[in-house]
Coordinates of C-alpha atoms in Angstrom, one line a residue:
M33 CA 24.8 63.3 -16.9
A34 CA 26.0 66.4 -15.1
E35 CA 29.8 66.8 -14.9
L36 CA 31.6 66.9 -11.5
T37 CA 33.1 70.3 -10.8
E38 CA 36.8 70.1 -9.9
Y39 CA 38.3 72.3 -7.2
K40 CA 42.0 72.9 -6.2
P41 CA 43.0 74.2 -2.8
H42 CA 45.7 76.9 -3.0
E43 CA 47.8 75.5 -0.1
S44 CA 48.1 71.7 -0.7
G45 CA 47.4 71.5 -4.3
E46 CA 45.3 68.3 -3.8
T47 CA 42.3 67.8 -5.9
N48 CA 38.9 67.0 -4.4
F49 CA 35.2 66.8 -5.4
G50 CA 32.5 68.1 -3.2
Y51 CA 31.4 64.8 -1.8
Q52 CA 34.9 63.9 -0.2
N53 CA 35.3 64.1 3.6
H54 CA 37.8 66.6 5.0
D55 CA 39.1 67.7 8.3
E56 CA 36.9 70.6 9.5
D57 CA 39.8 72.8 10.6
A58 CA 41.6 72.2 7.3
E59 CA 38.5 73.2 5.4
K60 CA 38.1 76.5 7.3
N61 CA 41.6 77.5 6.2
Q62 CA 41.4 76.5 2.6
V63 CA 40.1 78.6 -0.3
Y64 CA 38.8 76.8 -3.3
T65 CA 38.8 78.0 -6.9
E66 CA 36.7 76.4 -9.6
V67 CA 38.5 74.9 -12.5
Q68 CA 36.4 75.5 -15.6
P69 CA 36.1 72.8 -18.2
P70 CA 37.6 73.6 -21.6
E71 CA 35.4 76.0 -23.7
N72 CA 35.0 73.4 -26.4
P73 CA 35.2 70.0 -24.9
G74 CA 35.9 67.3 -27.4
S75 CA 36.1 69.9 -30.2
S76 CA 38.8 67.9 -31.9
H77 CA 36.4 64.9 -32.0
P78 CA 33.6 64.7 -34.6
Q79 CA 31.0 63.8 -31.9
G80 CA 32.0 66.8 -29.9
R81 CA 31.6 69.2 -32.8
C82 CA 28.2 67.7 -33.6
S83 CA 27.1 68.2 -30.0
A84 CA 28.2 71.8 -30.0
F85 CA 26.4 72.4 -33.2
I86 CA 23.2 70.9 -31.9
G87 CA 23.4 73.0 -28.7
V88 CA 23.9 76.2 -30.8
A89 CA 21.0 75.3 -33.0
Q90 CA 18.7 74.6 -30.0
R91 CA 19.5 77.9 -28.5
A92 CA 18.9 79.8 -31.7
L93 CA 15.6 78.0 -32.3
G94 CA 14.5 78.6 -28.8
T95 CA 15.2 82.3 -29.1
W96 CA 13.3 82.5 -32.5
V97 CA 10.3 80.7 -31.0
K98 CA 10.1 83.1 -28.0
K99 CA 10.4 86.1 -30.3
N100 CA 7.7 84.9 -32.7
R101 CA 5.5 83.0 -30.2
R102 CA 2.4 85.0 -31.0
Q103 CA 2.7 84.6 -34.8
L104 CA 3.4 80.9 -34.4
I105 CA 0.3 80.4 -32.3
I106 CA -1.9 82.3 -34.7
G107 CA -0.4 80.3 -37.6
I108 CA -1.1 77.0 -35.9
K109 CA -4.7 78.0 -35.1
A110 CA -5.2 79.1 -38.7
V111 CA -3.9 75.8 -40.0
V112 CA -6.2 73.8 -37.6
F113 CA -9.1 76.1 -38.5
L114 CA -8.6 75.5 -42.2
L115 CA -8.1 71.7 -41.8
Y116 CA -11.3 71.5 -39.8
F117 CA -13.3 73.4 -42.4
A118 CA -11.8 71.2 -45.1
Y119 CA -13.1 68.2 -43.1
F120 CA -16.4 69.9 -42.5
G121 CA -17.0 70.6 -46.1
Y122 CA -16.2 67.1 -47.2
A123 CA -18.4 65.6 -44.4
M124 CA -21.3 67.7 -45.5
Y125 CA -20.7 66.6 -49.1
Y126 CA -20.2 62.9 -48.2
R127 CA -23.3 62.5 -46.1
F128 CA -25.9 65.1 -45.3
G129 CA -29.4 64.8 -43.8
D130 CA -29.0 62.3 -40.9
E131 CA -28.8 63.3 -37.2
G132 CA -25.0 63.2 -37.2
S133 CA -24.7 65.8 -40.0
I134 CA -27.2 68.1 -38.3
R135 CA -25.2 67.8 -35.1
L136 CA -21.9 68.6 -36.9
L137 CA -23.5 71.6 -38.6
A138 CA -25.1 72.9 -35.4
C139 CA -21.9 72.6 -33.4
T140 CA -19.9 74.3 -36.2
V141 CA -22.2 77.2 -36.6
L142 CA -22.4 77.7 -32.8
G143 CA -18.6 77.5 -32.5
V144 CA -18.1 80.0 -35.2
L145 CA -20.6 82.4 -33.6
I146 CA -18.9 82.2 -30.2
L147 CA -15.5 82.7 -31.8
L148 CA -16.7 85.8 -33.8
L149 CA -18.5 87.3 -30.8
S150 CA -15.5 86.7 -28.5
L151 CA -13.1 88.4 -31.1
T152 CA -15.3 91.3 -32.0
S153 CA -17.2 92.1 -28.7
D154 CA -14.6 94.6 -27.5
A155 CA -14.5 96.3 -30.9
I156 CA -18.3 96.5 -31.0
I157 CA -18.5 98.0 -27.5
Q158 CA -15.8 100.6 -28.3
K159 CA -17.6 101.5 -31.5
L160 CA -20.9 102.0 -29.8
G161 CA -19.2 104.0 -27.1
A162 CA -17.6 106.3 -29.7
I163 CA -21.0 106.8 -31.4
C164 CA -22.6 107.6 -28.0
A165 CA -19.8 110.0 -27.1
S166 CA -20.2 111.9 -30.3
V167 CA -23.8 112.7 -29.5
N168 CA -24.7 115.6 -27.2
L169 CA -25.1 114.4 -23.6
S170 CA -28.6 115.8 -23.0
R171 CA -29.8 114.5 -26.4
R172 CA -28.3 111.1 -25.6
Q173 CA -30.0 110.9 -22.3
R174 CA -33.3 112.0 -23.7
A175 CA -33.0 109.5 -26.6
G176 CA -32.0 106.7 -24.2
T177 CA -35.0 107.5 -21.9
I178 CA -37.4 107.4 -24.8
L179 CA -36.0 104.2 -26.2
R180 CA -36.1 102.6 -22.8
W181 CA -39.8 103.4 -22.4
V182 CA -40.6 102.3 -25.9
L183 CA -39.0 98.9 -25.2
Y184 CA -40.9 98.7 -21.9
V185 CA -44.2 99.3 -23.6
L186 CA -43.4 96.9 -26.5
M187 CA -42.3 94.1 -24.2
A188 CA -45.2 94.5 -21.7
G189 CA -47.7 94.8 -24.6
F190 CA -46.4 91.7 -26.3
A191 CA -46.4 89.7 -23.0
V192 CA -50.0 90.7 -22.1
I193 CA -51.3 90.0 -25.6
F194 CA -49.6 86.6 -25.8
V195 CA -50.9 85.6 -22.4
I196 CA -54.5 86.6 -23.3
V197 CA -54.6 85.1 -26.8
D198 CA -52.4 82.0 -26.4
I199 CA -52.7 81.1 -22.8
A200 CA -55.9 82.5 -21.2
L201 CA -58.1 81.4 -24.1
R202 CA -56.5 78.0 -24.7
E203 CA -55.1 76.9 -21.3
P204 CA -56.6 79.1 -18.6
R205 CA -55.3 76.6 -15.9
N206 CA -51.8 78.0 -16.6
L207 CA -52.8 81.4 -15.3
M208 CA -52.3 80.2 -11.7
S209 CA -48.6 80.4 -12.3
L210 CA -49.0 84.1 -13.2
T211 CA -50.7 84.6 -9.8
G212 CA -47.7 82.9 -8.2
M213 CA -45.3 85.3 -9.9
A214 CA -47.2 88.3 -8.7
F215 CA -47.3 86.9 -5.2
F216 CA -43.5 86.4 -5.0
V217 CA -42.8 89.9 -6.4
I218 CA -45.1 91.6 -4.0
V219 CA -43.7 89.7 -1.0
L220 CA -40.0 90.4 -1.9
Y221 CA -40.8 94.1 -2.5
I222 CA -42.4 94.5 0.9
T223 CA -39.5 92.7 2.6
S224 CA -36.8 94.5 0.6
T225 CA -33.9 96.1 2.4
D226 CA -34.8 99.5 0.8
P227 CA -38.1 99.4 -1.1
A228 CA -37.8 103.1 -2.1
R229 CA -34.5 102.5 -3.9
V230 CA -35.5 99.5 -6.0
N231 CA -34.5 99.9 -9.6
W232 CA -37.2 98.2 -11.6
H233 CA -35.2 98.1 -14.8
P234 CA -33.2 94.9 -13.9
V235 CA -36.3 93.4 -12.3
F236 CA -38.5 94.0 -15.4
W237 CA -35.9 92.8 -17.9
G238 CA -34.8 89.8 -15.8
M239 CA -38.3 88.6 -15.8
S240 CA -38.7 89.5 -19.4
L241 CA -35.7 87.4 -20.4
Q242 CA -37.2 84.5 -18.5
Y243 CA -40.4 85.0 -20.4
I244 CA -38.7 85.1 -23.8
F245 CA -36.5 82.0 -23.0
A246 CA -39.5 80.0 -21.8
L247 CA -41.5 81.1 -24.9
L248 CA -38.7 79.8 -27.1
I249 CA -37.9 76.7 -25.1
I250 CA -41.3 75.4 -24.2
R251 CA -43.8 77.0 -26.5
T252 CA -42.2 77.0 -29.9
T253 CA -41.9 73.7 -31.7
W254 CA -38.4 74.4 -33.0
G255 CA -37.2 75.7 -29.6
Y256 CA -38.7 72.7 -27.8
D257 CA -37.2 70.3 -30.3
A258 CA -33.8 72.1 -30.1
F259 CA -33.6 71.8 -26.3
Q260 CA -34.9 68.3 -26.4
W261 CA -32.1 67.5 -28.9
L262 CA -29.6 69.2 -26.6
G263 CA -31.0 67.2 -23.6
D264 CA -30.5 64.0 -25.5
R265 CA -26.9 65.0 -26.4
V266 CA -26.2 65.7 -22.7
T267 CA -27.7 62.4 -21.7
E268 CA -25.5 60.7 -24.4
L269 CA -22.5 62.6 -23.2
L270 CA -22.9 61.6 -19.6
K271 CA -23.3 57.9 -20.5
Y272 CA -19.6 57.8 -21.4
S273 CA -18.8 58.1 -17.6
N274 CA -20.0 54.4 -17.4
A275 CA -16.8 53.3 -19.1
G276 CA -14.6 54.6 -16.3
A277 CA -17.0 53.4 -13.6
Q278 CA -17.1 49.9 -15.1
F279 CA -13.3 49.7 -15.4
V280 CA -12.8 50.7 -11.7
F281 CA -15.8 48.9 -10.1
G282 CA -16.4 46.0 -12.4
D283 CA -19.4 44.9 -14.4
K284 CA -21.7 44.9 -11.4
Y285 CA -21.2 48.6 -10.8
T286 CA -24.9 49.3 -11.5
Y287 CA -25.9 47.3 -8.4
H288 CA -24.8 50.3 -6.4
M289 CA -26.2 53.1 -8.5
F290 CA -25.4 56.1 -6.4
A291 CA -21.8 55.3 -5.4
F292 CA -20.7 53.6 -8.6
Q293 CA -22.8 55.2 -11.3
V294 CA -24.0 58.7 -10.1
L295 CA -20.8 59.9 -8.4
P296 CA -18.5 59.0 -11.4
V297 CA -20.7 61.3 -13.5
I298 CA -19.5 64.2 -11.3
V299 CA -15.9 63.3 -11.8
Y300 CA -16.2 62.9 -15.5
F301 CA -18.1 66.2 -16.0
S302 CA -15.7 68.1 -13.7
S303 CA -12.7 66.8 -15.8
L304 CA -14.5 67.8 -19.0
I305 CA -15.2 71.3 -17.7
S306 CA -11.6 71.7 -16.7
V307 CA -10.4 70.8 -20.2
L308 CA -12.9 73.4 -21.7
Y309 CA -11.5 76.0 -19.4
Y310 CA -7.9 75.2 -20.5
L311 CA -8.9 75.5 -24.1
G312 CA -10.6 78.9 -23.4
V313 CA -14.0 77.7 -24.5
M314 CA -15.7 78.3 -21.2
Q315 CA -14.2 81.8 -20.8
S316 CA -15.6 82.8 -24.3
I317 CA -19.1 81.5 -23.6
I318 CA -19.3 82.9 -20.1
G319 CA -17.9 86.3 -21.3
I320 CA -20.5 86.6 -24.1
I321 CA -23.4 85.6 -21.8
G322 CA -22.2 88.0 -19.1
R323 CA -22.0 91.0 -21.5
F324 CA -25.5 90.1 -22.7
L325 CA -27.0 90.0 -19.2
A326 CA -25.2 93.3 -18.3
F327 CA -26.6 95.0 -21.5
C328 CA -30.1 93.8 -21.0
L329 CA -30.5 94.2 -17.2
D330 CA -28.0 97.2 -16.8
T331 CA -26.3 95.3 -14.0
S332 CA -22.6 95.6 -13.3
A333 CA -20.0 93.4 -15.0
T334 CA -19.0 91.5 -11.9
E335 CA -22.5 90.3 -11.0
S336 CA -23.4 89.7 -14.6
L337 CA -20.3 87.6 -15.3
N338 CA -20.8 85.6 -12.1
A339 CA -24.5 84.9 -13.1
A340 CA -23.3 83.7 -16.5
G341 CA -20.7 81.4 -14.9
N342 CA -23.3 79.9 -12.5
I343 CA -25.0 78.4 -15.6
F344 CA -22.0 76.0 -15.9
V345 CA -20.2 75.8 -12.6
G346 CA -21.1 75.9 -8.9
Q347 CA -21.6 78.5 -6.3
T348 CA -18.0 78.6 -5.1
E349 CA -16.3 78.1 -8.5
S350 CA -18.1 80.9 -10.5
P351 CA -17.0 83.7 -8.1
L352 CA -13.4 82.8 -8.9
L353 CA -14.0 84.6 -12.2
I354 CA -14.4 87.9 -10.3
R355 CA -12.2 87.1 -7.3
P356 CA -9.9 90.2 -7.6
F357 CA -12.9 92.5 -7.4
M358 CA -14.8 91.0 -4.4
E359 CA -13.1 93.2 -1.8
T360 CA -14.5 96.4 -3.4
M361 CA -17.9 95.2 -4.5
T362 CA -21.0 96.8 -3.1
R363 CA -23.3 94.9 -0.7
S364 CA -25.9 94.7 -3.4
Q365 CA -23.4 93.2 -5.8
L366 CA -22.2 90.6 -3.2
H367 CA -25.9 89.7 -2.6
A368 CA -26.4 89.2 -6.4
V369 CA -23.3 86.9 -6.4
M370 CA -24.6 84.9 -3.5
T371 CA -28.2 84.7 -4.9
G372 CA -26.8 83.5 -8.3
G373 CA -25.0 80.7 -6.5
F374 CA -28.1 79.6 -4.6
A375 CA -30.5 79.9 -7.7
T376 CA -28.5 77.6 -10.0
V377 CA -26.7 74.2 -9.9
S378 CA -23.3 73.3 -11.4
G379 CA -23.0 71.3 -14.6
S380 CA -21.3 68.5 -12.7
V381 CA -24.2 67.6 -10.5
L382 CA -26.7 68.4 -13.2
G383 CA -25.4 65.3 -14.9
A384 CA -26.1 63.3 -11.7
Y385 CA -29.7 64.4 -11.6
V386 CA -30.2 63.1 -15.2
S387 CA -29.1 59.7 -13.8
Y388 CA -32.2 59.7 -11.7
G389 CA -34.5 60.1 -14.7
V390 CA -35.0 63.8 -14.5
N391 CA -35.6 65.4 -18.0
A392 CA -32.2 66.8 -19.2
S393 CA -33.9 69.4 -21.5
Y394 CA -35.9 70.7 -18.4
L395 CA -32.7 71.0 -16.4
L396 CA -30.9 72.9 -19.2
G397 CA -33.8 75.3 -19.6
A398 CA -33.8 75.9 -15.8
S399 CA -30.1 76.5 -15.8
V400 CA -30.4 79.2 -18.5
M401 CA -33.5 80.9 -17.2
S402 CA -32.3 81.0 -13.6
A403 CA -29.4 83.4 -14.5
P404 CA -31.5 86.5 -15.3
A405 CA -34.0 85.4 -12.6
A406 CA -31.3 85.5 -9.9
L407 CA -30.2 89.0 -10.9
A408 CA -33.8 90.3 -11.0
I409 CA -34.8 88.8 -7.6
S410 CA -31.6 90.0 -6.0
K411 CA -32.0 93.6 -7.2
L412 CA -35.6 93.5 -5.9
T413 CA -34.8 92.3 -2.4
C414 CA -31.5 94.0 -2.0
P415 CA -31.4 97.1 -4.3
E416 CA -28.2 99.0 -5.1
T417 CA -27.5 102.0 -2.8
E418 CA -23.8 102.4 -3.3
V419 CA -21.5 103.6 -6.1
N420 CA -19.8 101.0 -8.2
K421 CA -16.0 101.6 -8.0
I422 CA -14.9 98.7 -10.3
D423 CA -13.5 99.2 -13.8
E424 CA -16.0 97.3 -16.0
K425 CA -13.4 96.7 -18.7
E426 CA -11.0 94.9 -16.4
V427 CA -13.7 92.4 -15.2
Y428 CA -14.0 90.7 -18.6
K429 CA -10.2 90.0 -18.8
M430 CA -10.5 86.4 -17.6
E431 CA -7.3 84.4 -17.2
A432 CA -6.9 80.9 -18.5
G433 CA -6.5 78.0 -16.2
S434 CA -3.2 77.2 -14.5
S435 CA -2.8 73.9 -16.3
H436 CA 0.0 73.6 -18.9
N437 CA -1.6 71.1 -21.2
V438 CA -4.9 69.2 -21.9
I439 CA -3.7 66.1 -19.9
E440 CA -3.0 68.2 -16.8
A441 CA -6.3 70.0 -17.2
A442 CA -8.2 66.7 -17.3
S443 CA -6.3 65.4 -14.4
S444 CA -6.8 68.6 -12.4
G445 CA -10.5 68.6 -13.1
A446 CA -10.8 65.0 -11.9
S447 CA -8.8 65.7 -8.7
T448 CA -10.9 68.8 -8.0
A449 CA -14.0 66.6 -8.2
I450 CA -12.7 64.5 -5.2
Q451 CA -13.9 67.1 -2.8
L452 CA -17.2 67.6 -4.6
V453 CA -17.9 63.9 -4.7
A454 CA -17.0 63.4 -1.1
N455 CA -19.1 66.4 -0.2
V456 CA -22.1 65.1 -2.1
A457 CA -21.7 61.5 -0.7
V458 CA -21.3 62.5 3.0
N459 CA -24.1 65.1 2.8
V460 CA -26.6 62.6 1.3
M461 CA -25.6 60.0 3.9
A462 CA -25.8 62.4 6.7
F463 CA -29.1 64.1 5.7
L464 CA -30.9 60.9 5.0
A465 CA -29.8 59.4 8.3
I466 CA -30.8 62.5 10.2
L467 CA -34.1 62.6 8.3
E468 CA -34.8 59.0 9.3
F469 CA -34.0 59.8 12.9
F470 CA -36.1 63.0 12.8
N471 CA -39.0 61.0 11.3
A472 CA -38.8 58.3 13.9
T473 CA -38.8 61.0 16.6
L474 CA -41.8 62.7 15.1
V475 CA -43.7 59.4 14.8
W476 CA -43.0 58.6 18.4
F477 CA -44.3 62.0 19.6
G478 CA -47.3 61.6 17.4
D479 CA -48.0 58.1 18.7
R480 CA -48.0 59.5 22.3
V481 CA -51.1 61.6 21.4
G482 CA -52.8 59.2 18.9
V483 CA -51.6 60.9 15.7
D484 CA -50.4 58.5 13.0
G485 CA -47.9 59.2 10.2
L486 CA -46.4 62.4 11.7
T487 CA -43.2 62.8 9.7
F488 CA -41.1 65.5 8.2
Q489 CA -42.6 64.8 4.7
F490 CA -46.1 65.1 6.2
L491 CA -45.3 68.5 7.7
C492 CA -43.7 69.8 4.5
S493 CA -46.6 68.6 2.4
Y494 CA -48.8 71.1 4.2
V495 CA -46.3 73.9 5.0
F496 CA -45.2 74.3 1.4
Y497 CA -48.5 73.4 -0.2
P498 CA -49.3 77.1 -0.9
M499 CA -46.0 77.4 -2.8
A500 CA -46.7 74.4 -5.0
F501 CA -50.2 75.6 -5.6
L502 CA -49.2 79.1 -6.6
M503 CA -46.6 77.8 -9.0
G504 CA -49.3 76.0 -10.9
V505 CA -48.8 72.4 -9.8
D506 CA -51.8 70.2 -10.4
T507 CA -53.9 70.0 -7.3
Q508 CA -53.5 66.3 -6.8
D509 CA -49.7 66.7 -6.8
C510 CA -49.4 69.7 -4.6
R511 CA -48.6 67.7 -1.4
R512 CA -46.1 65.6 -3.3
V513 CA -44.3 68.6 -4.7
A514 CA -44.5 70.4 -1.3
Q515 CA -42.6 67.5 0.2
L516 CA -39.9 67.8 -2.5
I517 CA -39.5 71.5 -1.8
G518 CA -39.1 70.7 1.9
Y519 CA -36.4 68.2 1.0
K520 CA -34.6 70.7 -1.1
T521 CA -34.8 73.6 1.4
F522 CA -33.9 71.7 4.6
T523 CA -31.6 69.0 3.3
N524 CA -30.4 69.6 -0.3
E525 CA -31.6 69.4 -3.9
F526 CA -29.8 66.1 -4.4
V527 CA -32.1 64.4 -1.9
A528 CA -35.1 66.1 -3.5
Y529 CA -34.2 64.8 -7.0
I530 CA -33.6 61.3 -5.6
E531 CA -37.1 61.3 -4.2
M532 CA -38.4 62.9 -7.4
G533 CA -36.8 60.1 -9.3
K534 CA -38.9 57.6 -7.4
L535 CA -42.0 59.4 -8.4
L536 CA -40.9 59.5 -12.0
D537 CA -40.3 55.7 -11.9
N538 CA -43.8 55.3 -10.6
G539 CA -45.0 57.4 -13.5
K540 CA -43.5 55.0 -16.0
V541 CA -45.2 52.1 -14.3
Y542 CA -48.5 54.0 -14.4
S543 CA -48.0 54.7 -18.1
N544 CA -47.5 51.0 -18.8
Y545 CA -50.6 50.3 -16.8
T546 CA -52.8 52.8 -18.8
A547 CA -51.2 51.5 -22.1
T548 CA -52.4 48.0 -21.1
F549 CA -55.9 48.8 -19.8
G550 CA -56.6 52.1 -21.4
P551 CA -56.5 55.7 -20.0
D552 CA -59.5 55.1 -17.8
A553 CA -58.0 52.1 -16.0
P554 CA -59.2 52.1 -12.4
I555 CA -56.8 53.4 -9.7
E556 CA -57.3 54.0 -5.9
H557 CA -55.8 56.9 -3.9
N558 CA -54.7 56.2 -0.3
G559 CA -53.3 59.5 0.8
L560 CA -50.3 60.1 -1.5
D561 CA -50.0 56.4 -2.5
V562 CA -51.7 55.1 -5.6
T563 CA -53.0 51.6 -6.1
L564 CA -53.2 50.2 -9.6
T565 CA -56.4 48.1 -9.1
Q566 CA -56.0 45.7 -12.1
W567 CA -52.5 44.8 -11.1
G568 CA -52.8 45.2 -7.4
T569 CA -49.6 47.2 -7.4
V570 CA -49.1 50.1 -4.9
L571 CA -47.1 53.1 -6.1
I572 CA -45.6 54.4 -2.9
G573 CA -45.8 58.2 -3.0
G574 CA -47.8 58.2 -6.2
F575 CA -46.6 59.9 -9.4
L576 CA -46.5 63.3 -11.0
T577 CA -48.4 64.6 -14.0
A578 CA -46.5 66.1 -16.9
R579 CA -47.3 69.7 -15.8
S580 CA -46.2 68.9 -12.2
E581 CA -43.0 67.3 -13.4
L582 CA -42.0 70.3 -15.5
I583 CA -42.7 72.8 -12.7
T584 CA -41.0 70.7 -10.0
T585 CA -37.9 70.2 -12.1
Y586 CA -37.5 74.0 -12.5
A587 CA -38.3 74.7 -8.8
L588 CA -35.7 72.2 -7.4
C589 CA -32.9 73.3 -9.8
G590 CA -30.8 75.3 -7.3
F591 CA -28.4 75.1 -4.4
S592 CA -30.7 77.2 -2.1
N593 CA -30.7 75.2 1.1
L594 CA -29.5 75.6 4.7
G595 CA -26.4 73.4 4.1
S596 CA -25.3 75.5 1.1
M597 CA -25.2 78.6 3.3
G598 CA -22.2 77.3 5.2
I599 CA -20.5 76.1 1.9
Q600 CA -20.9 79.5 0.3
L601 CA -19.8 81.5 3.4
G602 CA -16.7 79.3 3.6
G603 CA -15.9 79.7 -0.1
L604 CA -16.6 83.4 -0.6
G605 CA -15.1 84.3 2.8
A606 CA -11.8 82.7 1.7
M607 CA -11.8 84.8 -1.5
A608 CA -12.7 88.1 0.3
P609 CA -11.6 87.9 4.0
N610 CA -12.4 91.5 4.7
R611 CA -16.1 91.0 3.6
K612 CA -16.9 88.1 5.9
T613 CA -19.2 90.3 8.0
D614 CA -21.2 91.5 5.0
L615 CA -21.4 88.0 3.6
S616 CA -22.7 86.6 6.9
R617 CA -25.4 89.3 7.1
L618 CA -26.5 88.7 3.6
V619 CA -26.4 84.9 3.3
L620 CA -29.9 84.1 4.7
R621 CA -31.6 86.7 2.6
A622 CA -29.6 85.5 -0.5
M623 CA -30.6 81.9 0.2
I624 CA -34.3 82.9 0.3
A625 CA -33.9 85.0 -2.8
G626 CA -32.3 82.1 -4.6
N627 CA -35.2 79.8 -3.7
V628 CA -37.7 82.4 -4.9
A629 CA -35.7 82.8 -8.2
C630 CA -36.1 79.0 -8.7
F631 CA -39.9 79.3 -7.9
M632 CA -40.2 82.2 -10.4
T633 CA -38.5 80.1 -13.1
A634 CA -41.0 77.3 -12.2
C635 CA -43.9 79.8 -12.5
I636 CA -42.8 80.9 -16.0
A637 CA -42.5 77.2 -17.0
G638 CA -45.9 76.5 -15.6
L639 CA -47.3 79.5 -17.5
F640 CA -46.0 78.2 -20.8
F641 CA -46.7 74.6 -20.2
N642 CA -48.1 72.8 -23.3
Q643 CA -49.2 69.2 -23.2
R644 CA -47.5 67.5 -26.2

């Protein structure tokens, strides 16, 4: 307990303590002097001497810790690192060969690679810079130009040969997706802000990275199995949110799936991401991916880092990584930041989509492939025409989170999710209600002139039919997918995935039907609805084929909709108030570019589709 400070007035000699009442006039005329306690209180008592000794020891220890803080942290990390590898070695010896051991091995190898890259990336870049600086400038430029064209030719040649040999000859149906890619590129080039200034290097390599990622994820057996395994692990990870939902809402929480099962996933994942930020894991991963994109596409550090962040976090969270530089970014860089936000989804809501039965491995593939796609499409529709004034080295110096420990980080992440959960919930309620009202109005107007079934879904099924067809969707599913694209663009992707989940559930029923009566079991089509003749069951809206499911999952995986325009303007405008005018002028073009980036990713997926 703190000691009371004793004061003595010069005039009266009376003792008082600050909380006593005095006459106001007397107080004005009195001057108080503080009486200090003895230097060594209770020094003659053993307990006092012990207290004094402990105080001195605490101060000495605190001073030593502050002076050697860096060495202590390194030592603690080294001990933890050695203990982990001792555990890892024994775990591999004790039991190897099952799924758990493979998971432990894969996570350990990945973690070591990320650690090594994060520690050595700056040294590698400096070394390469020193090597380049030692070479004559003209020779360096000439060698760089030759190497660039050699890589162009090799990549283009490989892509053409693979498409002819492995796709055109085996699955020519997939070539329709290639037509869609060409269509989107041509349209965006024609409508570009400055077609003559388009730098085709980031466009070419952004699409090339999509091509390579799709080849590894979809076409190769080991890549497909790896992403399928990752998708299963994500699904498994998200199931742990049920424990919190069950505790808060009771055993019957599954009766209200959206409110009590889907939304808690967002809270759980947001908290998890916040902990990873506190531990520095996210910064290391995002920094490595950002440098990789900047190296391959020759884009600036700010837009590359933002694109890497969009793989994991949302359209208003990722720009926080580059917030100090937004005031001086060029218009093209701002457009790239906005397009990246529209072309991807955050990890938090990705988990919610999985809850509706959407394939987790498809969502992971879409998240990875959309990062280079967003940069490529952005540089095509809004090319760089200004000089970059930002120091690239400063961009990668990302700060850790403001939390002081893991508990605070987890709590902060959960609290941050409150706004996101509320935003998702109220938007879904509002858009579905407005959609129902809009549909009722359209039906009424259609009924006045003898037109039945005039709804928003009906209009979208024809307006976006060409988009679905060009992406390679199976013909019988084009109207269904066109409806989902309309949901995503005019409401949000959450509503689109909810509707897609219904089609996926119908697909499971149809699979059970064909398993019972054979693949040629009779069905009847009534518009978009499908009737299972033998069962007499009507599948409202029908179902999607495997190809259509893959393409649709990729096409919908982005925040590019009208509602997100306001969200992004509000978030980015608060970070860079002086750039609000530029942001408002770019937002519509960026939203369209984000949508096209998703469609391009879907085209690549359709090109490499392989029925397994």
